[in-house]
Short mmCIF file of C-alpha atoms in Angstrom, two decimals:
data_model
loop_
_atom_site.label_atom_id
_atom_site.label_comp_id
_atom_site.label_asym_id
_atom_site.label_seq_id
_atom_site.Cartn_x
_atom_site.Cartn_y
_atom_site.Cartn_z
CA UNK Y 16 0.00 0.00 0.00
CA UNK Y 17 1.32 3.40 -0.97
CA UNK Y 18 1.28 5.88 1.88
CA UNK Y 19 -1.02 8.87 1.61
CA UNK Y 20 -0.44 12.49 2.56
CA UNK Y 21 -2.93 13.13 5.35
CA UNK Y 22 -3.76 16.40 7.13
CA UNK Y 23 -5.46 16.09 10.52
CA UNK Y 24 -7.00 19.10 12.29
CA UNK Y 25 -7.27 19.33 16.08
CA UNK Y 26 -4.42 16.86 16.55
CA UNK Y 27 -3.26 18.02 19.98
CA UNK Y 28 -5.42 15.57 21.94
CA UNK Y 29 -8.25 13.05 21.86
CA UNK Y 30 -9.29 11.43 18.59
CA UNK Y 31 -6.99 13.71 16.59
CA UNK Y 32 -3.82 12.73 18.40
CA UNK Y 33 -4.70 9.02 18.33
CA UNK Y 34 -5.53 9.21 14.63
CA UNK Y 35 -2.25 10.93 13.81
CA UNK Y 36 -0.25 8.24 15.60
CA UNK Y 37 -2.26 5.39 14.07
CA UNK Y 38 -1.93 6.65 10.51
CA UNK Y 39 1.78 7.32 10.94
CA UNK Y 40 2.24 3.76 12.21
CA UNK Y 41 0.54 2.52 9.08
CA UNK Y 42 3.07 4.25 6.85
CA UNK Y 43 1.23 7.40 5.83
CA UNK Y 44 2.76 10.87 5.72
CA UNK Y 45 0.82 12.66 8.44
CA UNK Y 46 0.61 16.38 9.09
CA UNK Y 47 -0.77 16.99 12.58
CA UNK Y 48 -2.20 20.49 12.80
CA UNK Y 49 -3.06 22.39 15.96
CA UNK Y 50 -2.96 25.84 17.52
CA UNK Y 51 -0.09 27.31 19.51
CA UNK Y 52 2.56 24.70 18.69
CA UNK Y 53 5.25 26.87 20.30
CA UNK Y 54 3.19 27.60 23.42
CA UNK Y 55 0.61 25.53 25.25
CA UNK Y 56 0.88 22.67 22.74
CA UNK Y 57 4.68 22.64 22.65
CA UNK Y 58 4.75 19.52 24.84
CA UNK Y 59 2.35 17.70 22.51
CA UNK Y 60 4.52 18.70 19.55
CA UNK Y 61 7.57 17.27 21.30
CA UNK Y 62 5.73 14.03 22.09
CA UNK Y 63 4.62 13.56 18.49
CA UNK Y 64 8.06 14.41 17.13
CA UNK Y 65 9.67 11.95 19.53
CA UNK Y 66 7.21 9.19 18.64
CA UNK Y 67 7.84 9.68 14.93
CA UNK Y 68 11.61 9.57 15.33
CA UNK Y 69 11.56 6.56 17.63
CA UNK Y 70 9.40 4.53 15.27
CA UNK Y 71 10.74 5.90 11.98
CA UNK Y 72 7.45 7.45 10.84
CA UNK Y 73 6.78 10.53 8.75
CA UNK Y 74 4.85 12.79 11.10
CA UNK Y 75 4.98 16.56 11.03
CA UNK Y 76 3.39 19.08 13.38
CA UNK Y 77 2.12 22.28 11.82
CA UNK Y 78 0.52 25.41 13.26
CA UNK Y 79 -3.07 25.85 12.09
CA UNK Y 80 -6.07 27.51 13.70
CA UNK Y 81 -9.24 26.38 11.92
CA UNK Y 82 -11.06 29.45 13.24
CA UNK Y 83 -8.69 31.68 11.23
CA UNK Y 84 -8.97 31.50 7.43
CA UNK Y 85 -5.52 32.98 6.83
CA UNK Y 86 -4.00 30.39 9.17
CA UNK Y 87 -5.77 27.55 7.36
CA UNK Y 88 -4.81 28.75 3.90
CA UNK Y 89 -1.20 29.30 4.93
CA UNK Y 90 -0.88 25.84 6.49
CA UNK Y 91 -2.42 24.05 3.50
CA UNK Y 92 -0.15 26.01 1.13
CA UNK Y 93 2.87 24.86 3.15
CA UNK Y 94 1.79 21.23 2.93
CA UNK Y 95 1.33 21.48 -0.84
CA UNK Y 96 4.69 23.20 -1.25
CA UNK Y 97 6.41 20.47 0.74
CA UNK Y 98 4.58 17.35 -0.43
CA UNK Y 99 2.95 18.34 -3.69
CA UNK Y 100 -0.46 16.98 -2.77
CA UNK Y 101 -2.98 16.27 -0.03
CA UNK Y 102 -4.76 12.93 -0.36
CA UNK Y 103 -6.84 13.06 2.82
CA UNK Y 104 -8.17 15.81 5.08
CA UNK Y 105 -9.52 14.75 8.47
CA UNK Y 106 -11.71 17.47 9.98
CA UNK Y 107 -11.44 16.59 13.66
CA UNK Y 108 -10.98 19.96 15.40
CA UNK Y 109 -13.86 20.74 17.74
CA UNK Y 110 -15.10 22.27 20.96
CA UNK Y 111 -18.20 21.44 23.01
CA UNK Y 112 -20.57 23.99 24.54
CA UNK Y 113 -22.81 22.43 27.21
CA UNK Y 114 -25.31 24.58 29.08
CA UNK Y 115 -28.74 26.18 28.96
CA UNK Y 116 -29.19 26.76 25.25
CA UNK Y 117 -31.03 30.09 25.54
CA UNK Y 118 -28.26 31.47 27.77
CA UNK Y 119 -25.68 31.17 25.01
CA UNK Y 120 -25.57 34.53 23.25
CA UNK Y 121 -25.28 34.92 19.50
CA UNK Y 122 -21.58 35.62 20.00
CA UNK Y 123 -21.24 32.40 22.04
CA UNK Y 124 -22.93 30.37 19.31
CA UNK Y 125 -20.75 31.96 16.67
CA UNK Y 126 -17.67 30.87 18.65
CA UNK Y 127 -18.94 27.29 18.71
CA UNK Y 128 -19.64 27.29 14.99
CA UNK Y 129 -16.33 29.03 14.19
CA UNK Y 130 -14.50 25.82 15.05
CA UNK Y 131 -16.96 22.96 14.65
CA UNK Y 132 -18.59 24.06 11.40
CA UNK Y 133 -16.75 26.93 9.76
CA UNK Y 134 -13.43 25.33 10.68
CA UNK Y 135 -14.30 22.43 8.40
CA UNK Y 136 -15.63 24.80 5.73
CA UNK Y 137 -12.30 26.64 5.72
CA UNK Y 138 -10.19 23.50 5.63
CA UNK Y 139 -12.33 21.79 2.97
CA UNK Y 140 -12.21 24.84 0.73
CA UNK Y 141 -8.45 25.11 1.13
CA UNK Y 142 -7.75 21.51 0.07
CA UNK Y 143 -10.47 20.91 -2.53
CA UNK Y 144 -8.87 22.80 -5.45
CA UNK Y 145 -5.80 20.58 -5.05
CA UNK Y 146 -7.87 17.40 -4.80
CA UNK Y 147 -9.93 18.32 -7.86
CA UNK Y 148 -6.74 19.03 -9.81
CA UNK Y 149 -5.36 15.65 -8.73
CA UNK Y 150 -8.57 13.83 -9.66
CA UNK Y 151 -9.19 12.34 -6.24
CA UNK Y 152 -9.10 12.69 -2.48
CA UNK Y 153 -10.94 12.04 0.75
CA UNK Y 154 -12.61 14.38 3.23
CA UNK Y 155 -13.34 12.85 6.65
CA UNK Y 156 -15.69 14.84 8.87
CA UNK Y 157 -15.71 13.82 12.55
CA UNK Y 158 -19.12 14.72 13.93
CA UNK Y 159 -20.84 12.99 16.88
CA UNK Y 160 -23.84 10.93 17.81
CA UNK Y 161 -25.18 14.38 18.71
CA UNK Y 162 -25.03 15.24 15.04
CA UNK Y 163 -27.99 12.83 14.66
CA UNK Y 164 -29.81 12.91 18.02
CA UNK Y 165 -30.29 15.77 20.49
CA UNK Y 166 -29.64 15.76 24.23
CA UNK Y 167 -30.92 18.60 26.46
CA UNK Y 168 -28.28 21.26 27.18
CA UNK Y 169 -26.16 20.18 24.20
CA UNK Y 170 -28.25 22.20 21.75
CA UNK Y 171 -25.53 24.56 20.52
CA UNK Y 172 -23.01 21.74 20.14
CA UNK Y 173 -25.56 19.52 18.39
CA UNK Y 174 -26.53 22.34 16.04
CA UNK Y 175 -22.91 22.69 14.93
CA UNK Y 176 -22.62 18.95 14.35
CA UNK Y 177 -25.96 18.70 12.51
CA UNK Y 178 -24.69 21.48 10.24
CA UNK Y 179 -21.42 19.66 9.65
CA UNK Y 180 -23.32 16.49 8.72
CA UNK Y 181 -25.29 18.42 6.09
CA UNK Y 182 -22.14 19.97 4.65
CA UNK Y 183 -20.34 16.63 4.47
CA UNK Y 184 -23.29 14.89 2.83
CA UNK Y 185 -23.72 17.62 0.21
CA UNK Y 186 -20.03 17.34 -0.61
CA UNK Y 187 -20.47 13.57 -0.94
CA UNK Y 188 -22.86 14.07 -3.85
CA UNK Y 189 -21.33 17.11 -5.52
CA UNK Y 190 -17.71 15.89 -5.48
CA UNK Y 191 -18.35 12.34 -6.67
CA UNK Y 192 -17.64 13.17 -10.32
CA UNK Y 193 -14.17 14.41 -9.34
CA UNK Y 194 -13.22 11.14 -7.64
CA UNK Y 195 -13.36 12.85 -4.24
CA UNK Y 196 -15.10 11.10 -1.37
CA UNK Y 197 -16.69 12.85 1.61
CA UNK Y 198 -17.53 10.73 4.64
CA UNK Y 199 -18.75 11.18 8.21
CA UNK Y 200 -17.52 9.52 11.40
CA UNK Y 201 -20.00 9.64 14.29
CA UNK Y 202 -18.29 8.82 17.62
CA UNK Y 203 -20.26 8.00 20.73
CA UNK Y 204 -19.54 9.25 24.27
CA UNK Y 205 -15.86 8.47 24.60
CA UNK Y 206 -13.88 10.24 27.34
CA UNK Y 207 -12.29 13.50 26.23
CA UNK Y 208 -11.44 16.95 27.53
CA UNK Y 209 -14.32 18.51 25.57
CA UNK Y 210 -16.99 18.26 28.26
CA UNK Y 211 -14.90 19.42 31.26
CA UNK Y 212 -13.60 22.40 29.27
CA UNK Y 213 -17.02 23.52 28.02
CA UNK Y 214 -17.46 27.31 28.23
CA UNK Y 215 -20.37 28.53 30.35
CA UNK Y 216 -23.13 30.58 28.70
CA UNK Y 217 -22.59 34.33 28.79
CA UNK Y 218 -26.14 35.49 29.54
CA UNK Y 219 -26.29 35.37 33.34
CA UNK Y 220 -29.78 36.87 33.39
CA UNK Y 221 -31.20 33.97 31.42
CA UNK Y 222 -29.41 31.47 33.65
CA UNK Y 223 -30.97 33.01 36.75
CA UNK Y 224 -34.44 32.77 35.20
CA UNK Y 225 -34.02 29.00 34.72
CA UNK Y 226 -33.58 28.46 38.46
CA UNK Y 227 -32.55 24.93 39.47
CA UNK Y 228 -32.61 23.75 35.85
CA UNK Y 229 -29.51 25.87 35.21
CA UNK Y 230 -27.53 23.62 37.57
CA UNK Y 231 -28.09 20.48 35.49
CA UNK Y 232 -25.26 21.10 32.96
CA UNK Y 233 -22.78 21.36 35.83
CA UNK Y 234 -24.05 18.08 37.21
CA UNK Y 235 -23.57 16.50 33.77
CA UNK Y 236 -19.96 17.67 33.70
CA UNK Y 237 -19.30 16.45 37.24
CA UNK Y 238 -20.74 13.01 36.52
CA UNK Y 239 -19.10 12.55 33.12
CA UNK Y 240 -16.02 10.87 34.58
CA UNK Y 241 -18.22 8.28 36.31
CA UNK Y 242 -20.46 7.53 33.34
CA UNK Y 243 -18.54 4.44 32.25
CA UNK Y 244 -17.83 1.06 33.75
CA UNK Y 245 -14.31 1.30 35.27
CA UNK Y 246 -13.81 -2.41 34.61
CA UNK Y 247 -14.49 -1.88 30.91
CA UNK Y 248 -13.47 1.69 30.04
CA UNK Y 249 -14.29 3.05 26.56
CA UNK Y 250 -11.45 2.86 24.07
CA UNK Y 251 -11.18 6.03 21.97
CA UNK Y 252 -8.63 4.18 19.85
CA UNK Y 253 -11.67 2.59 18.19
CA UNK Y 254 -12.36 5.95 16.53
CA UNK Y 255 -8.79 6.25 15.25
CA UNK Y 256 -8.98 2.70 13.92
CA UNK Y 257 -12.25 3.42 12.11
CA UNK Y 258 -10.78 6.55 10.52
CA UNK Y 259 -7.70 4.61 9.43
CA UNK Y 260 -9.88 1.98 7.75
CA UNK Y 261 -11.71 4.71 5.84
CA UNK Y 262 -8.42 6.26 4.74
CA UNK Y 263 -7.16 2.91 3.44
CA UNK Y 264 -10.41 1.71 1.86
CA UNK Y 265 -10.08 0.70 -1.80
CA UNK Y 266 -13.82 0.53 -2.54
CA UNK Y 267 -16.64 3.05 -2.14
CA UNK Y 268 -16.74 4.11 1.48
CA UNK Y 269 -19.95 4.31 3.51
CA UNK Y 270 -21.27 7.82 3.98
CA UNK Y 271 -21.58 7.39 7.75
CA UNK Y 272 -19.52 5.29 10.18
CA UNK Y 273 -20.81 5.03 13.74
CA UNK Y 274 -18.25 4.24 16.45
CA UNK Y 275 -19.67 3.56 19.91
CA UNK Y 276 -17.96 2.43 23.10
CA UNK Y 277 -18.31 -1.32 23.60
CA UNK Y 278 -21.79 -2.23 24.81
CA UNK Y 279 -23.38 1.16 24.07
CA UNK Y 280 -26.14 1.79 21.56
CA UNK Y 281 -27.89 5.13 21.21
CA UNK Y 282 -29.74 4.02 18.09
CA UNK Y 283 -27.67 6.11 15.68
CA UNK Y 284 -26.85 3.16 13.42
CA UNK Y 285 -30.53 2.27 13.15
CA UNK Y 286 -31.45 5.90 12.55
CA UNK Y 287 -28.95 6.10 9.69
CA UNK Y 288 -30.30 2.90 8.16
CA UNK Y 289 -33.88 4.19 8.40
CA UNK Y 290 -33.11 7.56 6.81
CA UNK Y 291 -30.92 6.28 3.94
CA UNK Y 292 -33.78 4.97 1.73
CA UNK Y 293 -35.56 8.34 1.88
CA UNK Y 294 -32.39 10.23 0.98
CA UNK Y 295 -31.60 7.79 -1.83
CA UNK Y 296 -35.18 8.12 -3.09
CA UNK Y 297 -34.84 11.90 -3.11
CA UNK Y 298 -31.71 11.69 -5.26
CA UNK Y 299 -33.39 9.24 -7.59
CA UNK Y 300 -36.43 11.46 -7.92
CA UNK Y 301 -34.17 14.37 -8.86
CA UNK Y 302 -32.39 12.26 -11.45
CA UNK Y 303 -29.15 12.42 -9.43
CA UNK Y 304 -28.85 8.84 -8.18
CA UNK Y 305 -25.41 8.59 -9.81
CA UNK Y 306 -24.09 11.02 -7.22
CA UNK Y 307 -24.84 8.73 -4.30
#
């Protein structure tokens, strides 16, 4: 198997970091992008550099802030200048806002979307001209089970992931004639630093009006570390493995790949199976079934 040139966003921790290491182990040229590589993520950069050298892998760490279009365009241009192509983009960067939905101001919601949705828009748009010129490529969009179902107090986060699902699916159809695949990975509730680091809503007046209900998001955060069986902890490596299989697939990839912790089922797989015939029928009715 020939190694691919893969760009991963949000590679400083969680699924991103695991995916970077897994793909490098498999012989791909991996560019791990993240913010502040010379500051708060300097230690992560050193860890990834050390792992690559120790195991003889091609793994580079590059500064890129998906919330900044100039940063994205500059980073992608550097990858093209160095490697001549980008075969795969993995849109993994994300944040999670958990709180009373009404209490998040418009500015708060824009901050959530700046990373989770517009971050992918920026990165996709930066790489797609190169993929179209090359006649192929793969876009992987990491969403969430909350891109398909909605939990109370996760409304802003879910909205950003629902939006990302729509974007990724539209790309799936529109890019098919260029040999470019767009797919979605929907992880379940694996442990991460997203929930503990969730920003609180800015509108204190709205929070006060919700009374005791406003305390529930804090309780969710406090209980998140105890939500799993300690004897059988979730393995986030499952997500990295699923992404790696998509990267290396030689046949048409599924549009959606659900990855749940062992023993968990939130019905997302069944939901996807139920919706697919309606979506396929829509395309057929429009005379666009060849795009599926």
